[in-house]
Each structure stands twice: as C-alpha cells, then as structure tokens.
Amino acid sequence: MLTLLKGKTKQIAALTASLVLLLPAISQASGYIGGSVGQAGVEVQDPTFPTSFDEDDFAWKAFAGFDWDLTVLSLGIEGGYVDLGAPSGDLGGTTVEVDPNGWSGFGKLGFNLGPLGVFAKYGVIAWDADITVDGIQQPSDDGTDPAYGIGADIGLGPVEIRAEYEIFDLEDAEDVEMISVGIVFSF
C-alpha cells in the first residue's frame, strides 16, 4: 500500500501545486448586474413582397454575469433578457410591426487594459417575435439561434460604463442587431 501511495506522491504534489497557483485567479472572480439602452434594427426579406422590412426602434436589456480575471485576460459567462423594441413600417402597402424579445446566454473573452476593457462574446438567444399586419395579430414565431457581439467598458471603481454591438442570428431574418450603452455594477 505504501508503495502505491509513494508512486502517486508526485501526481498529488503536482495537482496541489496547480490548485495553489490557480487560487489567485479564482479569487479574482467577480459577479455583476447591469442594464443597457439603445437601438435595435430588424431586417426581414420576404420573397412575397417587392420590398424588405428594415426598421429600427428603441431597445433595452438587463443582464447578469460572472467574470474570472486572469491578469490581462478575463473569461466570463453572462445571461440576460433583451427587448428589441417593436419596429414597424410599410411593406408593400401593408403596415407590419415586429416585436422580438428573448433570453440570452453568452461566454465572454475579454482583455483588461487598466480601467479600459474590451470583450467579445458568443452564445445563444431563445427568442419570441409577435407580428402584427395591418393591426391584426399574426401567429407568433420563436426559436433558439446564435448570438454574438463585441464591446468595451471603462471601470470607475465598482461601476462600469459599457458600450456594445450585438448580432442576433434569428431564423427567417436577414439582420437583427442592437447597439447599446449601459451601466454595470460589480460585486
């Protein structure tokens, strides 16, 4: 039995040393909550109409996440709710309104350069879109599709100002995007 343990001593020591070295990185973990406002654009190309639907509207989102700061590099996860407004417009003589919203989840990769940080994120959005044509509610559409974005933030103690550009690759839409500015509170 002692011979078996003696052979494992180096592995146990290496595992312990790895955990000790990772401890400062784990202790640099922080949570956050925040919200942003901005503008969302929705573009839908329907072959049955001679023109495309390409409209913008006020949008907002609320989010929370967790970041692990590894010196200059940071890794994180983020989830939230996004309301992409209710853009409406004329589509071939017909008034159309699209009201998309959804729940999102992202993995984040960031670089911290002092109080300034930049990040990229990739994930999914579980979305739902209500559609109204000439004031008549149509069957809603929904799905789960990829989402991704880039952003920058500037830290002011436990508060950050964040600017982002996100793309939601929704099924049946040419382009759904959001540009926003918000505030983040770290804890």
Backbone as numpy.savetxt, mean C-alpha at the origin, in Angstrom:
# Nx Ny Nz CAx CAy CAz Cx Cy Cz
25.63 -39.83 24.81 24.82 -38.65 24.81 25.68 -37.39 24.81
26.75 -37.39 25.63 27.64 -36.24 25.67 28.33 -36.03 24.33
28.64 -37.09 23.64 29.27 -36.99 22.32 28.32 -36.32 21.33
27.06 -36.67 21.39 26.06 -36.06 20.52 25.94 -34.57 20.79
25.88 -34.17 22.05 25.81 -32.75 22.40 27.08 -32.01 22.03
28.24 -32.67 22.18 29.51 -32.04 21.86 29.56 -31.68 20.37
29.03 -32.54 19.51 29.00 -32.27 18.07 28.06 -31.13 17.70
27.05 -30.91 18.51 26.06 -29.85 18.24 26.45 -28.52 18.86
27.48 -28.47 19.67 27.87 -27.25 20.37 28.16 -26.12 19.40
28.86 -26.39 18.32 29.18 -25.35 17.35 27.91 -24.80 16.69
26.97 -25.68 16.37 25.72 -25.23 15.76 24.91 -24.39 16.73
24.85 -24.81 18.00 24.11 -24.05 19.01 24.78 -22.70 19.23
26.09 -22.67 19.25 26.82 -21.41 19.43 26.59 -20.47 18.24
26.59 -21.01 17.03 26.35 -20.19 15.84 24.93 -19.63 15.85
23.95 -20.44 16.22 22.57 -19.99 16.30 22.41 -18.91 17.37
23.02 -19.10 18.51 22.95 -18.11 19.59 23.61 -16.80 19.16
24.78 -16.88 18.52 25.47 -15.68 18.04 24.62 -14.94 17.00
23.97 -15.69 16.11 23.10 -15.07 15.11 21.94 -14.33 15.76
21.33 -14.94 16.76 20.23 -14.29 17.47 20.69 -13.04 18.21
21.87 -13.10 18.81 22.41 -11.94 19.51 22.70 -10.81 18.53
23.23 -11.15 17.35 23.50 -10.12 16.34 22.22 -9.53 15.77
21.15 -10.33 15.68 19.88 -9.84 15.17 19.08 -9.04 16.20
19.41 -9.18 17.49 18.67 -8.52 18.54 18.60 -7.00 18.35
19.71 -6.30 18.01 19.58 -4.86 17.78 18.63 -4.54 16.63
18.63 -5.35 15.58 17.73 -5.11 14.45 16.28 -5.32 14.86
16.02 -6.35 15.65 14.66 -6.61 16.11 14.20 -5.49 17.03
15.12 -4.97 17.87 14.74 -3.90 18.79 14.46 -2.60 18.06
14.88 -2.45 16.81 14.62 -1.25 16.03 13.27 -1.30 15.31
12.46 -2.27 15.65 11.14 -2.40 15.02 10.20 -1.34 15.60
9.32 -0.82 14.74 8.36 0.18 15.22 7.04 0.02 14.46
5.97 0.32 15.14 4.66 0.31 14.51 4.24 1.72 14.15
3.24 1.84 13.30 2.75 3.16 12.91 1.30 3.08 12.44
0.63 4.22 12.51 -0.71 4.39 11.94 -0.70 5.72 11.19
-1.58 5.83 10.20 -1.60 7.08 9.46 -2.80 7.19 8.55
-2.84 8.32 7.89 -3.90 8.59 6.93 -3.39 9.54 5.86
-3.98 9.45 4.68 -3.58 10.28 3.55 -4.80 10.73 2.77
-4.66 11.86 2.12 -5.68 12.35 1.19 -5.01 12.68 -0.12
-5.77 12.63 -1.19 -5.19 12.92 -2.49 -6.20 12.80 -3.61
-5.70 12.41 -4.74 -6.54 12.29 -5.94 -6.35 10.92 -6.56
-7.48 10.31 -6.93 -7.44 9.01 -7.60 -7.93 9.20 -9.03
-7.32 8.46 -9.92 -7.74 8.46 -11.31 -8.19 7.07 -11.70
-9.32 7.00 -12.40 -9.86 5.72 -12.85 -10.05 5.82 -14.36
-9.44 4.89 -15.08 -9.60 4.83 -16.54 -10.09 3.44 -16.91
-11.22 3.41 -17.61 -11.80 2.14 -18.06 -12.03 2.25 -19.56
-11.54 1.29 -20.31 -11.74 1.25 -21.75 -12.76 0.16 -22.05
-13.94 0.54 -22.52 -14.99 -0.43 -22.84 -15.17 -0.46 -24.36
-14.97 -1.60 -25.00 -15.05 -1.67 -26.46 -16.45 -1.38 -27.00
-17.48 -1.41 -26.15 -18.84 -1.13 -26.64 -19.12 0.36 -26.78
-18.26 1.21 -26.17 -18.43 2.66 -26.26 -17.32 3.25 -27.11
-17.62 4.35 -27.82 -16.61 4.95 -28.69 -15.51 5.69 -27.92
-15.75 6.06 -26.66 -14.75 6.78 -25.87 -14.46 5.99 -24.59
-13.38 6.36 -23.92 -13.04 5.69 -22.67 -13.45 6.55 -21.48
-13.61 5.93 -20.34 -13.91 6.61 -19.09 -12.57 6.91 -18.42
-12.25 8.19 -18.25 -10.98 8.60 -17.66 -11.25 9.80 -16.78
-11.56 9.54 -15.51 -11.96 10.61 -14.60 -11.17 10.53 -13.30
-11.11 11.66 -12.59 -10.41 11.77 -11.32 -11.39 12.22 -10.23
-11.06 11.92 -8.96 -11.87 12.36 -7.84 -11.01 12.37 -6.58
-11.51 13.07 -5.54 -10.88 13.09 -4.23 -10.82 11.67 -3.68
-9.69 11.30 -3.06 -9.52 9.96 -2.48 -8.86 10.09 -1.12
-9.04 9.06 -0.29 -8.40 9.04 1.02 -8.09 7.60 1.41
-7.22 7.46 2.40 -6.91 6.12 2.91 -6.45 6.22 4.36
-6.64 5.11 5.07 -6.15 4.94 6.43 -5.33 3.66 6.44
-4.22 3.65 7.18 -3.32 2.51 7.13 -2.58 2.33 8.46
-2.03 1.15 8.64 -1.20 0.83 9.79 -0.14 -0.15 9.34
0.98 -0.15 10.03 2.04 -1.05 9.61 3.09 -1.24 10.68
4.09 -1.98 10.28 5.19 -2.31 11.16 6.47 -2.31 10.32
7.51 -1.58 10.76 8.79 -1.51 10.05 9.91 -2.04 10.93
10.84 -2.73 10.31 12.07 -3.16 10.95 13.21 -2.36 10.33
13.82 -1.49 11.12 14.93 -0.68 10.63 16.23 -1.44 10.79
16.88 -1.70 9.68 18.15 -2.41 9.65 19.20 -1.44 9.14
19.62 -0.49 9.97 20.50 0.63 9.62 19.87 1.45 8.50
20.47 1.48 7.33 19.95 2.30 6.23 18.73 1.65 5.57
18.65 0.34 5.59 17.58 -0.42 4.96 16.45 -0.67 5.96
15.22 -0.64 5.49 14.10 -1.03 6.35 13.17 -1.96 5.58
12.61 -2.92 6.30 11.63 -3.85 5.75 10.35 -3.67 6.55
9.20 -3.80 5.89 7.96 -3.61 6.62 6.77 -4.28 5.99
5.67 -4.24 6.73 4.38 -4.69 6.25 3.39 -3.58 6.53
2.39 -3.46 5.67 1.40 -2.39 5.84 0.05 -2.87 5.33
-1.00 -2.52 6.02 -2.36 -2.84 5.61 -3.23 -1.61 5.78
-4.30 -1.54 5.01 -5.17 -0.39 5.15 -6.42 -0.45 4.30
-7.17 0.62 4.39 -8.40 0.79 3.62 -8.22 2.00 2.73
-8.63 1.89 1.48 -8.53 3.00 0.53 -9.89 3.24 -0.12
-10.30 4.51 -0.16 -11.52 4.93 -0.85 -11.09 5.79 -2.02
-11.28 5.30 -3.22 -10.80 5.97 -4.43 -11.82 6.95 -5.00
-12.71 7.47 -4.15 -13.68 8.46 -4.57 -14.80 7.85 -5.38
-15.50 8.71 -6.11 -16.60 8.27 -6.98 -16.56 9.10 -8.26
-15.51 8.90 -9.07 -15.42 9.67 -10.30 -16.59 9.38 -11.23
-17.08 10.43 -11.87 -18.18 10.27 -12.82 -17.89 11.10 -14.06
-18.49 10.69 -15.17 -18.28 11.39 -16.41 -19.21 10.88 -17.50
-19.11 11.54 -18.64 -19.94 11.19 -19.79 -19.20 10.16 -20.63
-19.87 9.06 -20.91 -19.30 7.98 -21.71 -20.26 7.68 -22.85
-20.00 8.28 -23.98 -20.85 8.05 -25.15 -22.28 8.52 -24.95
-22.47 9.67 -24.27 -23.82 10.19 -24.03 -24.50 9.60 -22.80
-23.81 8.76 -22.08 -24.34 8.12 -20.88 -23.51 8.59 -19.68
-24.18 8.98 -18.60 -23.47 9.39 -17.39 -23.13 8.15 -16.57
-21.84 7.98 -16.31 -21.34 6.81 -15.59 -20.60 7.28 -14.34
-20.87 6.60 -13.21 -20.15 6.86 -11.96 -19.57 5.53 -11.47
-18.29 5.55 -11.12 -17.62 4.37 -10.59 -17.14 4.71 -9.18
-17.45 3.85 -8.21 -17.13 4.10 -6.80 -16.29 2.93 -6.26
-14.95 2.94 -6.52 -14.10 1.83 -6.06 -13.51 2.08 -4.66
-13.38 1.01 -3.89 -12.71 1.06 -2.59 -12.18 -0.33 -2.29
-11.32 -0.44 -1.28 -10.80 -1.76 -0.97 -9.88 -1.80 0.22
-9.54 -3.01 0.60 -8.59 -3.31 1.67 -7.30 -3.77 1.03
-6.17 -3.22 1.49 -4.88 -3.55 0.87 -3.90 -4.10 1.89
-2.94 -4.87 1.39 -1.84 -5.39 2.19 -0.57 -5.33 1.37
0.50 -4.79 1.95 1.76 -4.58 1.22 2.96 -5.08 2.01
3.99 -5.47 1.29 5.33 -5.62 1.83 6.11 -4.40 1.39
6.95 -3.84 2.26 7.67 -2.60 1.96 9.18 -2.80 2.06
9.88 -2.10 1.20 11.33 -2.03 1.23 11.70 -0.55 1.19
12.46 -0.08 2.18 12.78 1.33 2.25 14.25 1.59 2.49
14.66 2.83 2.23 16.00 3.31 2.51 15.87 4.58 3.33
16.50 4.59 4.49 16.44 5.73 5.40 17.73 6.52 5.29
17.61 7.79 4.95 18.77 8.67 4.80 18.61 9.83 5.78
18.77 9.53 7.06 18.52 10.55 8.09 17.02 10.72 8.26
16.56 11.96 8.31 15.11 12.16 8.47 14.32 11.88 7.19
15.00 11.76 6.06 14.34 11.50 4.78 14.39 10.02 4.47
13.28 9.46 4.02 13.23 8.06 3.62 12.49 7.90 2.31
12.85 6.89 1.56 12.14 6.54 0.33 11.78 5.06 0.43
10.68 4.67 -0.21 10.27 3.28 -0.12 9.51 2.86 -1.37
9.47 1.55 -1.56 8.66 0.92 -2.59 7.84 -0.15 -1.90
6.67 -0.42 -2.42 5.83 -1.45 -1.81 5.10 -2.24 -2.89
4.83 -3.49 -2.56 4.14 -4.39 -3.48 3.19 -5.25 -2.65
1.97 -5.45 -3.17 1.01 -6.26 -2.43 -0.24 -6.53 -3.23
-1.36 -6.60 -2.52 -2.65 -6.89 -3.14 -3.71 -5.94 -2.58
-4.77 -5.79 -3.36 -5.94 -5.05 -2.92 -7.17 -5.92 -3.18
-8.00 -6.08 -2.16 -9.30 -6.74 -2.30 -10.30 -5.60 -2.47
-10.81 -5.42 -3.68 -11.58 -4.24 -4.02 -13.04 -4.56 -4.34
-13.83 -3.50 -4.29 -15.24 -3.55 -4.65 -15.55 -2.25 -5.38
-16.30 -2.30 -6.46 -16.65 -1.10 -7.22 -18.14 -1.09 -7.50
-18.80 -0.04 -7.02 -20.21 0.18 -7.34 -20.27 1.03 -8.60
-21.15 0.67 -9.52 -21.25 1.36 -10.81 -22.68 1.84 -10.99
-22.82 3.12 -11.37 -24.12 3.70 -11.64 -24.12 4.24 -13.07
-25.13 3.89 -13.84 -25.26 4.36 -15.22 -26.58 5.11 -15.33
-26.49 6.40 -15.69 -27.66 7.28 -15.78 -28.53 7.20 -14.52
-27.87 7.19 -13.35 -28.58 7.19 -12.07 -29.12 5.83 -11.64
-28.91 4.78 -12.44 -29.41 3.44 -12.11 -28.24 2.58 -11.64
-28.39 2.05 -10.41 -27.34 1.20 -9.83 -27.20 -0.09 -10.64
-25.97 -0.40 -11.02 -25.65 -1.63 -11.74 -25.10 -2.65 -10.75
-25.01 -3.92 -11.15 -24.39 -4.90 -10.26 -22.95 -4.48 -9.95
-22.56 -4.59 -8.68 -21.20 -4.20 -8.31 -20.21 -5.25 -8.82
-18.96 -4.83 -8.91 -17.89 -5.71 -9.36 -16.85 -5.76 -8.23
-16.15 -6.87 -8.11 -15.13 -6.97 -7.07 -14.05 -7.95 -7.51
-12.97 -7.96 -6.75 -11.87 -8.87 -7.05 -10.69 -8.63 -6.13
-9.64 -9.40 -6.34 -8.38 -9.23 -5.62 -7.28 -9.19 -6.67
-6.55 -8.07 -6.69 -5.56 -7.85 -7.73 -4.30 -7.23 -7.15
-3.20 -7.23 -7.93 -1.94 -6.65 -7.47 -2.04 -5.13 -7.26
-1.21 -4.64 -6.35 -1.08 -3.21 -6.10 0.38 -2.93 -5.79
0.86 -1.75 -6.16 2.24 -1.40 -5.88 2.37 0.11 -5.85
3.48 0.59 -5.30 3.65 2.03 -5.20 5.06 2.41 -4.77
5.29 3.72 -4.81 6.54 4.31 -4.35 6.19 5.52 -3.49
7.11 5.90 -2.62 6.83 7.05 -1.78 8.08 7.58 -1.11
7.88 8.69 -0.43 8.94 9.32 0.35 8.32 9.86 1.63
9.14 9.92 2.68 8.65 10.50 3.92 9.77 11.29 4.58
9.37 12.23 5.39 10.32 13.02 6.16 9.89 12.95 7.62
10.83 12.54 8.47 10.53 12.33 9.88 10.73 13.59 10.70
9.78 13.84 11.58 9.84 14.95 12.52 9.59 14.37 13.91
10.54 13.59 14.42 10.33 12.86 15.67 9.43 11.68 15.41
8.39 11.50 16.25 7.48 10.36 16.05 6.44 10.60 14.95
6.51 11.75 14.29 5.56 12.11 13.24 6.30 12.17 11.91
5.68 11.64 10.86 6.25 11.71 9.52 5.22 12.32 8.57
5.72 13.04 7.59 4.89 13.50 6.47 5.24 12.57 5.31
4.21 12.01 4.66 4.42 11.00 3.62 3.74 11.42 2.33
4.43 11.21 1.21 3.87 11.41 -0.13 4.02 10.09 -0.88
2.95 9.69 -1.61 2.96 8.39 -2.29 2.30 8.46 -3.67
2.72 7.55 -4.50 2.05 7.27 -5.77 1.80 5.77 -5.80
0.52 5.37 -5.94 0.16 3.96 -5.93 -0.61 3.60 -7.19
-0.41 2.38 -7.66 -1.15 1.85 -8.80 -1.87 0.59 -8.34
-3.16 0.53 -8.63 -3.98 -0.63 -8.31 -4.34 -1.28 -9.63
-3.82 -2.47 -9.87 -3.96 -3.16 -11.15 -5.28 -3.94 -11.19
-6.40 -3.20 -11.14 -7.72 -3.82 -11.05 -8.14 -4.46 -12.37
-8.77 -5.61 -12.24 -9.31 -6.32 -13.40 -10.35 -5.42 -14.09
-10.41 -5.45 -15.38 -11.38 -4.69 -16.19 -11.11 -3.18 -16.20
-9.99 -2.71 -15.68 -9.66 -1.29 -15.70 -8.31 -1.11 -16.37
-8.21 -0.06 -17.17 -6.94 0.24 -17.82 -5.95 0.79 -16.80
-6.43 1.70 -15.94 -5.53 2.40 -15.04 -6.31 2.88 -13.82
-5.89 2.49 -12.63 -6.44 3.00 -11.38 -5.24 3.38 -10.53
-5.13 4.67 -10.21 -3.96 5.14 -9.48 -4.36 6.20 -8.46
-3.47 6.42 -7.50 -3.73 7.42 -6.46 -2.42 8.11 -6.12
-2.49 9.42 -6.03 -1.37 10.21 -5.54 -1.87 10.89 -4.26
-1.06 10.81 -3.19 -1.56 11.30 -1.90 -0.45 11.86 -1.03
-0.88 12.64 -0.04 0.00 13.17 0.99 -0.68 12.91 2.31
0.10 12.48 3.31 -0.51 12.16 4.58 0.42 12.32 5.75
-0.07 11.91 6.90 0.67 12.01 8.15 0.72 10.63 8.80
1.85 10.30 9.39 2.09 8.99 10.01 2.56 9.22 11.44
1.99 8.47 12.38 2.39 8.52 13.78 3.05 7.19 14.15
4.32 7.26 14.57 5.06 6.04 14.95 4.94 5.79 16.45
4.96 4.53 16.82 4.95 4.17 18.24 5.86 2.99 18.50
